[in-house]
Short mmCIF file of C-alpha atoms in Angstrom, two decimals:
data_model
loop_
_atom_site.label_atom_id
_atom_site.label_comp_id
_atom_site.label_asym_id
_atom_site.label_seq_id
_atom_site.Cartn_x
_atom_site.Cartn_y
_atom_site.Cartn_z
CA MET R 51 9.73 -28.24 15.68
CA SER R 52 7.56 -27.89 12.64
CA GLU R 53 6.34 -30.50 10.49
CA LEU R 54 8.46 -31.35 7.08
CA VAL R 55 6.83 -30.34 3.85
CA SER R 56 8.17 -34.27 2.33
CA ASN R 57 6.40 -35.80 4.78
CA LEU R 58 3.25 -34.04 4.57
CA LYS R 59 0.32 -36.02 2.31
CA THR R 60 -1.91 -32.66 1.46
CA ARG R 61 0.97 -30.10 0.91
CA PRO R 62 0.52 -26.60 1.58
CA ASP R 63 -0.77 -24.20 -1.51
CA ILE R 64 1.29 -21.07 -1.37
CA SER R 65 -0.03 -19.55 -4.38
CA LYS R 66 -2.90 -17.98 -1.84
CA PRO R 67 -2.04 -16.31 0.99
CA GLN R 68 -1.58 -18.83 4.24
CA TRP R 69 -4.79 -17.05 6.09
CA SER R 70 -8.24 -17.26 4.27
CA GLN R 71 -8.75 -14.14 2.15
CA ARG R 72 -12.48 -13.96 2.43
CA THR R 73 -12.74 -12.55 5.33
CA TYR R 74 -11.38 -8.96 6.46
CA TYR R 75 -9.10 -11.02 9.64
CA GLY R 76 -7.74 -13.36 7.14
CA ARG R 77 -6.45 -10.65 5.07
CA VAL R 78 -5.51 -8.57 8.16
CA ARG R 79 -3.37 -11.33 9.23
CA HIS R 80 -1.96 -11.72 5.65
CA PHE R 81 -1.16 -7.87 5.45
CA PHE R 82 0.52 -7.33 9.30
CA THR R 83 2.83 -9.97 7.70
CA LEU R 84 3.25 -7.98 4.44
CA THR R 85 3.44 -4.66 5.45
CA ASN R 86 6.01 -6.30 8.07
CA PRO R 87 8.81 -3.38 7.91
CA LEU R 88 11.54 -5.89 9.65
CA THR R 89 11.44 -7.37 6.02
CA LEU R 90 13.17 -4.27 4.56
CA THR R 91 16.12 -5.68 6.48
CA SER R 92 16.83 -8.86 5.06
CA SER R 93 20.01 -9.35 2.85
CA VAL R 94 20.09 -9.71 -0.27
CA ALA R 95 21.17 -13.61 -0.59
CA ARG R 96 17.79 -14.35 2.08
CA GLN R 97 15.52 -12.82 -0.46
CA GLU R 98 17.39 -14.66 -3.38
CA GLN R 99 17.43 -17.99 -1.07
CA CYS R 100 13.57 -17.26 -0.69
CA ARG R 101 13.07 -16.91 -3.88
CA GLN R 102 14.54 -20.16 -5.11
CA ILE R 103 12.46 -21.73 -2.14
CA VAL R 104 9.08 -20.52 -3.68
CA LEU R 105 9.72 -20.99 -7.32
CA ASP R 106 11.17 -24.35 -6.69
CA TYR R 107 8.27 -25.29 -4.45
CA LYS R 108 5.50 -24.32 -7.12
CA ASN R 109 7.51 -26.91 -9.68
CA GLY R 110 7.25 -28.97 -7.49
CA LYS R 111 11.19 -29.23 -6.37
CA VAL R 112 11.45 -29.53 -2.09
CA SER R 113 14.09 -29.78 -0.44
CA PRO R 114 14.10 -32.80 2.60
CA THR R 115 14.92 -30.28 5.06
CA LEU R 116 11.81 -27.67 4.51
CA THR R 117 9.66 -27.65 6.87
CA VAL R 118 5.89 -25.84 6.76
CA SER R 119 7.25 -22.96 8.68
CA GLU R 120 10.43 -22.23 6.89
CA LEU R 121 7.90 -22.68 4.18
CA TRP R 122 5.17 -19.67 5.03
CA LYS R 123 8.57 -17.57 6.08
CA ALA R 124 10.03 -17.65 2.71
CA LYS R 125 7.25 -17.04 0.95
CA THR R 126 6.34 -14.29 3.59
CA LEU R 127 9.49 -12.23 2.24
CA TYR R 128 8.47 -13.25 -1.32
CA ASP R 129 5.40 -11.63 -1.68
CA SER R 130 6.89 -8.79 0.61
CA THR R 131 10.07 -8.16 -1.46
CA TYR R 132 8.69 -9.24 -5.31
CA HIS R 133 5.17 -7.70 -7.39
CA PRO R 134 2.79 -10.64 -7.32
CA ASP R 135 2.02 -10.64 -11.20
CA THR R 136 5.30 -9.58 -13.02
CA GLY R 137 7.59 -11.85 -10.32
CA GLU R 138 10.34 -8.67 -10.41
CA LYS R 139 11.83 -7.57 -6.84
CA MET R 140 10.36 -3.84 -6.39
CA PHE R 141 12.53 -0.72 -5.13
CA PHE R 142 12.35 -1.36 -1.49
CA LEU R 143 10.85 2.08 -0.49
CA GLY R 144 8.02 1.01 -2.95
CA ARG R 145 7.16 -2.18 -1.26
CA MET R 146 4.25 -2.12 1.34
CA SER R 147 6.89 -2.83 4.17
CA ALA R 148 8.61 0.88 3.68
CA GLN R 149 4.76 2.23 4.17
CA MET R 150 5.14 2.42 7.85
CA PRO R 151 9.08 3.76 8.73
CA ALA R 152 8.42 6.31 5.72
CA ASN R 153 4.51 7.31 6.65
CA MET R 154 5.80 7.74 10.12
CA LEU R 155 8.72 10.22 8.96
CA ILE R 156 6.57 12.27 6.50
CA ASN R 157 3.15 12.44 8.06
CA GLY R 158 5.10 14.04 11.06
CA MET R 159 7.13 16.24 8.66
CA LEU R 160 3.22 17.08 7.04
CA LEU R 161 2.10 17.75 10.47
CA SER R 162 5.35 20.01 11.73
CA LEU R 163 5.97 22.05 8.54
CA TYR R 164 2.23 23.44 7.89
CA ARG R 165 2.89 27.19 8.75
CA THR R 166 5.16 28.71 6.48
CA PHE R 167 5.49 28.29 2.53
CA PRO R 168 8.17 26.84 2.82
CA GLY R 169 7.50 24.11 5.24
CA VAL R 170 4.31 22.76 2.78
CA VAL R 171 6.39 22.95 -0.12
CA PHE R 172 8.63 20.92 0.94
CA SER R 173 6.77 18.57 2.84
CA HIS R 174 4.34 18.11 0.12
CA TRP R 175 7.23 17.28 -2.44
CA ILE R 176 8.56 14.69 -0.30
CA ASN R 177 5.46 13.22 0.49
CA GLN R 178 4.29 12.92 -3.31
CA SER R 179 7.40 11.92 -4.45
CA PHE R 180 7.34 8.89 -1.79
CA ASN R 181 4.02 8.35 -2.94
CA ALA R 182 4.63 8.17 -6.95
CA VAL R 183 6.74 5.48 -5.84
CA VAL R 184 4.80 3.34 -4.42
CA ASN R 185 1.95 3.57 -6.37
CA TYR R 186 4.21 2.63 -9.45
CA THR R 187 5.57 -0.16 -7.94
CA ASN R 188 2.30 -1.38 -6.27
CA ARG R 189 0.42 -1.29 -9.90
CA SER R 190 -1.48 -3.76 -11.12
CA GLY R 191 -0.55 -6.75 -13.91
CA ASN R 192 2.05 -6.22 -16.86
CA SER R 193 0.70 -2.52 -16.89
CA LYS R 194 3.77 -0.30 -18.11
CA THR R 195 3.29 3.91 -17.46
CA SER R 196 5.05 6.13 -20.03
CA ASN R 197 7.47 8.50 -18.28
CA GLU R 198 5.55 11.26 -19.38
CA ARG R 199 2.55 9.98 -17.90
CA LEU R 200 4.81 9.12 -14.12
CA ILE R 201 5.71 13.22 -14.83
CA LEU R 202 2.38 14.22 -15.24
CA SER R 203 0.62 12.62 -12.68
CA TYR R 204 3.48 13.14 -10.55
CA SER R 205 3.39 17.12 -11.02
CA CYS R 206 -0.33 17.40 -10.92
CA ALA R 207 -0.36 15.11 -7.52
CA THR R 208 2.67 17.80 -6.37
CA GLY R 209 0.79 20.48 -7.26
CA GLY R 210 -2.88 20.05 -6.40
CA ALA R 211 -0.85 19.02 -2.72
CA MET R 212 0.58 22.39 -2.89
CA ALA R 213 -2.38 24.45 -4.05
CA ALA R 214 -5.20 22.84 -1.63
CA ALA R 215 -2.72 23.23 1.20
CA LEU R 216 -1.81 26.96 0.66
CA SER R 217 -5.04 27.97 -0.57
CA LEU R 218 -6.85 26.07 2.74
CA ASN R 219 -4.01 27.73 5.26
CA ALA R 220 -4.99 31.05 3.55
CA MET R 221 -8.95 30.12 4.60
CA VAL R 222 -7.87 29.20 8.26
CA LYS R 223 -5.21 31.72 8.71
CA ASN R 224 -5.86 32.94 12.42
CA LYS R 225 -8.90 30.59 13.02
CA ASN R 226 -9.15 28.18 15.76
CA SER R 227 -5.87 26.06 15.34
CA ILE R 228 -7.15 22.71 14.69
CA ALA R 229 -8.23 23.53 12.08
CA ALA R 230 -5.27 24.96 10.76
CA ARG R 231 -3.69 21.34 11.81
CA LEU R 232 -5.94 19.68 9.93
CA VAL R 233 -5.12 20.65 6.40
CA PRO R 234 -2.51 18.37 6.19
CA PHE R 235 -4.76 15.85 5.73
CA ALA R 236 -6.83 17.21 3.47
CA ALA R 237 -4.26 17.97 0.91
CA VAL R 238 -3.15 14.56 1.39
CA ALA R 239 -6.52 12.82 0.71
CA LEU R 240 -6.74 15.42 -2.87
CA ALA R 241 -3.76 14.31 -4.13
CA ASN R 242 -4.57 10.56 -3.27
CA THR R 243 -7.13 11.69 -5.76
CA ILE R 244 -5.06 12.69 -8.39
CA ASN R 245 -1.89 10.62 -7.54
CA ILE R 246 -3.09 7.23 -8.06
CA PRO R 247 -5.77 7.37 -10.64
CA MET R 248 -3.81 9.24 -13.29
CA ILE R 249 -0.20 6.95 -12.59
CA ARG R 250 -2.75 3.72 -13.62
CA SER R 251 -4.74 5.79 -15.92
CA ASN R 252 -3.33 3.18 -18.38
CA GLU R 253 -5.19 0.63 -16.59
CA VAL R 254 -8.26 1.96 -17.63
CA THR R 255 -7.24 2.32 -21.16
CA GLU R 256 -5.98 -0.70 -21.82
CA GLY R 257 -8.33 -2.45 -18.96
CA LEU R 258 -7.10 -4.65 -16.03
CA GLU R 259 -5.89 -8.28 -16.45
CA LEU R 260 -8.21 -10.96 -16.18
CA ARG R 261 -7.43 -14.92 -15.72
CA ASP R 262 -8.11 -17.70 -14.46
CA GLU R 263 -7.83 -20.11 -11.31
CA ASN R 264 -4.66 -20.93 -12.85
CA GLY R 265 -2.98 -17.73 -13.80
CA GLU R 266 -3.92 -17.92 -17.56
CA LEU R 267 -5.00 -14.21 -19.34
CA LEU R 268 -8.15 -14.22 -20.81
CA ALA R 269 -8.93 -10.64 -21.43
CA ARG R 270 -8.64 -7.65 -20.00
CA SER R 271 -11.88 -5.30 -18.37
CA ARG R 272 -11.89 -1.26 -17.97
CA GLN R 273 -14.83 -1.83 -15.34
CA MET R 274 -12.78 -4.13 -12.93
CA ALA R 275 -9.61 -1.14 -13.55
CA ILE R 276 -11.75 1.83 -12.24
CA LEU R 277 -13.01 -0.41 -9.77
CA SER R 278 -9.71 -1.58 -8.44
CA ILE R 279 -8.38 1.89 -8.99
CA ALA R 280 -11.22 4.08 -6.47
CA GLN R 281 -10.49 0.73 -3.88
CA VAL R 282 -6.95 1.77 -3.58
CA THR R 283 -7.56 5.28 -3.17
CA LEU R 284 -10.31 4.58 -0.51
CA SER R 285 -7.70 2.80 1.23
CA ARG R 286 -5.17 5.13 0.63
CA ILE R 287 -7.05 7.56 2.52
CA ALA R 288 -8.43 5.71 4.71
CA MET R 289 -4.52 4.82 5.92
CA ALA R 290 -3.97 8.03 6.60
CA MET R 291 -6.79 9.26 8.36
CA PRO R 292 -6.15 7.89 12.03
CA ASP R 293 -2.89 9.70 11.94
CA MET R 294 -3.20 12.85 10.31
CA VAL R 295 -6.62 13.53 12.42
CA MET R 296 -5.84 12.09 15.62
CA THR R 297 -2.64 13.37 15.70
CA PRO R 298 -3.25 16.82 15.02
CA ILE R 299 -5.94 16.95 18.10
CA ILE R 300 -4.02 15.05 20.56
CA MET R 301 -1.09 18.07 19.73
CA ASN R 302 -3.89 20.78 19.90
CA ARG R 303 -4.24 19.19 23.77
CA ILE R 304 -0.68 18.88 24.03
CA THR R 305 0.12 23.00 22.74
CA ARG R 306 -2.60 24.23 25.04
CA THR R 307 -1.11 22.71 28.78
CA MET R 308 0.63 25.25 31.12
CA TYR R 309 3.34 22.96 31.01
CA TYR R 310 4.39 23.68 26.96
CA ARG R 311 3.44 27.22 27.24
CA THR R 312 5.91 27.73 29.82
CA ARG R 313 8.44 26.32 28.25
CA PRO R 314 10.20 27.61 25.13
CA TRP R 315 11.77 24.56 23.81
CA MET R 316 8.74 22.36 23.87
CA LYS R 317 8.51 23.74 20.26
CA TYR R 318 11.15 21.91 19.02
CA SER R 319 8.97 18.36 20.49
CA GLU R 320 6.52 18.52 18.50
CA TYR R 321 8.46 17.15 15.06
CA PRO R 322 9.37 13.81 17.39
CA ILE R 323 6.09 14.37 19.09
CA GLN R 324 3.96 13.62 15.84
CA THR R 325 6.49 11.76 14.20
CA MET R 326 6.33 8.90 17.05
CA LEU R 327 2.47 9.20 16.88
CA ALA R 328 1.98 8.43 13.38
CA GLY R 329 4.20 5.72 13.69
CA MET R 330 2.17 3.75 16.22
CA ALA R 331 -1.13 4.96 14.12
CA LEU R 332 0.44 3.45 10.93
CA PHE R 333 2.08 0.40 12.64
CA PHE R 334 -1.96 -0.59 12.72
CA THR R 335 -3.77 1.28 9.85
CA THR R 336 -1.70 -0.07 6.82
CA PRO R 337 -2.17 -3.35 7.25
CA MET R 338 -5.63 -2.72 8.71
CA CYS R 339 -6.83 -0.38 5.06
CA CYS R 340 -4.48 -2.70 3.31
CA ALA R 341 -7.17 -5.49 3.72
CA LEU R 342 -10.23 -3.51 3.18
CA PHE R 343 -10.72 -4.47 -0.32
CA PRO R 344 -9.34 -8.50 -1.32
CA GLN R 345 -5.63 -7.73 -3.69
CA LYS R 346 -6.71 -10.82 -5.72
CA THR R 347 -11.18 -10.50 -5.96
CA ALA R 348 -12.73 -12.84 -7.66
CA VAL R 349 -15.69 -11.38 -10.59
CA GLU R 350 -18.56 -13.53 -12.45
CA VAL R 351 -17.74 -13.21 -15.98
CA THR R 352 -21.58 -12.09 -16.27
CA LYS R 353 -20.76 -8.79 -13.86
CA LEU R 354 -18.08 -7.44 -16.89
CA GLU R 355 -18.61 -5.30 -20.12
CA ALA R 356 -20.67 -7.69 -22.85
CA SER R 357 -17.54 -7.33 -25.17
CA VAL R 358 -14.83 -8.96 -22.16
CA GLN R 359 -18.04 -10.94 -21.58
CA LYS R 360 -17.81 -12.28 -25.57
CA GLU R 361 -15.04 -12.32 -25.13
CA ILE R 362 -14.47 -14.69 -22.53
CA PHE R 363 -17.36 -16.66 -23.44
CA SER R 364 -16.12 -17.66 -26.81
CA ARG R 365 -13.01 -20.22 -25.80
CA ALA R 366 -13.84 -23.43 -25.30
CA ASP R 367 -13.02 -23.95 -21.36
CA ALA R 368 -14.83 -20.36 -20.74
CA PRO R 369 -14.60 -20.07 -16.90
CA GLU R 370 -17.94 -18.77 -14.84
CA VAL R 371 -15.39 -16.80 -12.69
CA VAL R 372 -12.19 -14.64 -13.38
CA PHE R 373 -9.85 -12.74 -11.11
CA TYR R 374 -7.73 -10.34 -10.98
CA ASN R 375 -4.94 -8.26 -8.97
CA LYS R 376 -6.40 -4.32 -7.79
CA GLY R 377 -2.42 -3.39 -6.59
CA LEU R 378 -1.58 -1.95 -3.46
#
């Protein structure tokens, strides 16, 4: 049985993840718990209970029956359900724990409906609608995005993905089928480079929040906003790459077999096969790619813009290092 928290001389610091975020391995372990799809099945009552445990613990209130294991389980559910900066409950489809099951179905659709105009339009519309929800939900800090900006970024990303998919389909038509099967990934990668920067563009204009180790807001940095957006974009593309590149290659080999060619009903198996393969890949790539860069990143003040350095160093207790949340 796990030890009681009240009996410990040195209690766990839940302001930080359970594992060190300085190493890639530690970040992967953290994100495997954060992206666990099973957290989506927790009840509202359980979510509120975990939230209260975490908030009470931060305020120095500890139940005499609370164990270390229960504390970390509560923190895991809290982190996967509530935004790290605002503390607000995130829309369930926007949580990183929804990435694997949702993208499993969507990627299976993208890889199966790439041949026809209606299929391309429908699948990319669904994908970009989901991406817009995820990007908005996981934006950094207390950043506010106007409805006009949301609509514009969503429209541009959806239009860009459709245009790329249709154009590339026309280019590879009647050519090697593997090239045609890789079109959805190219379209998704392009859409990510449009959607994420646009939906978070206000962070570039206003700057990303910089805080001290106690969480106090010190300044805002446009330079760190640009870096964070680039890192998130790269992570999202890397997240989609294994299943959207390897799955088409595997499926292309399957369709060339005599078994597939001699059984007309096998054409209906493409969606379930590709969905299953996508799910298997995403189970690992989601946490592994989220962990490519630390979510809460430390940066030396001397490496920030001159105006931001001046603002921070003008304080009496100016820190040498500040922190920011890059978002997911």
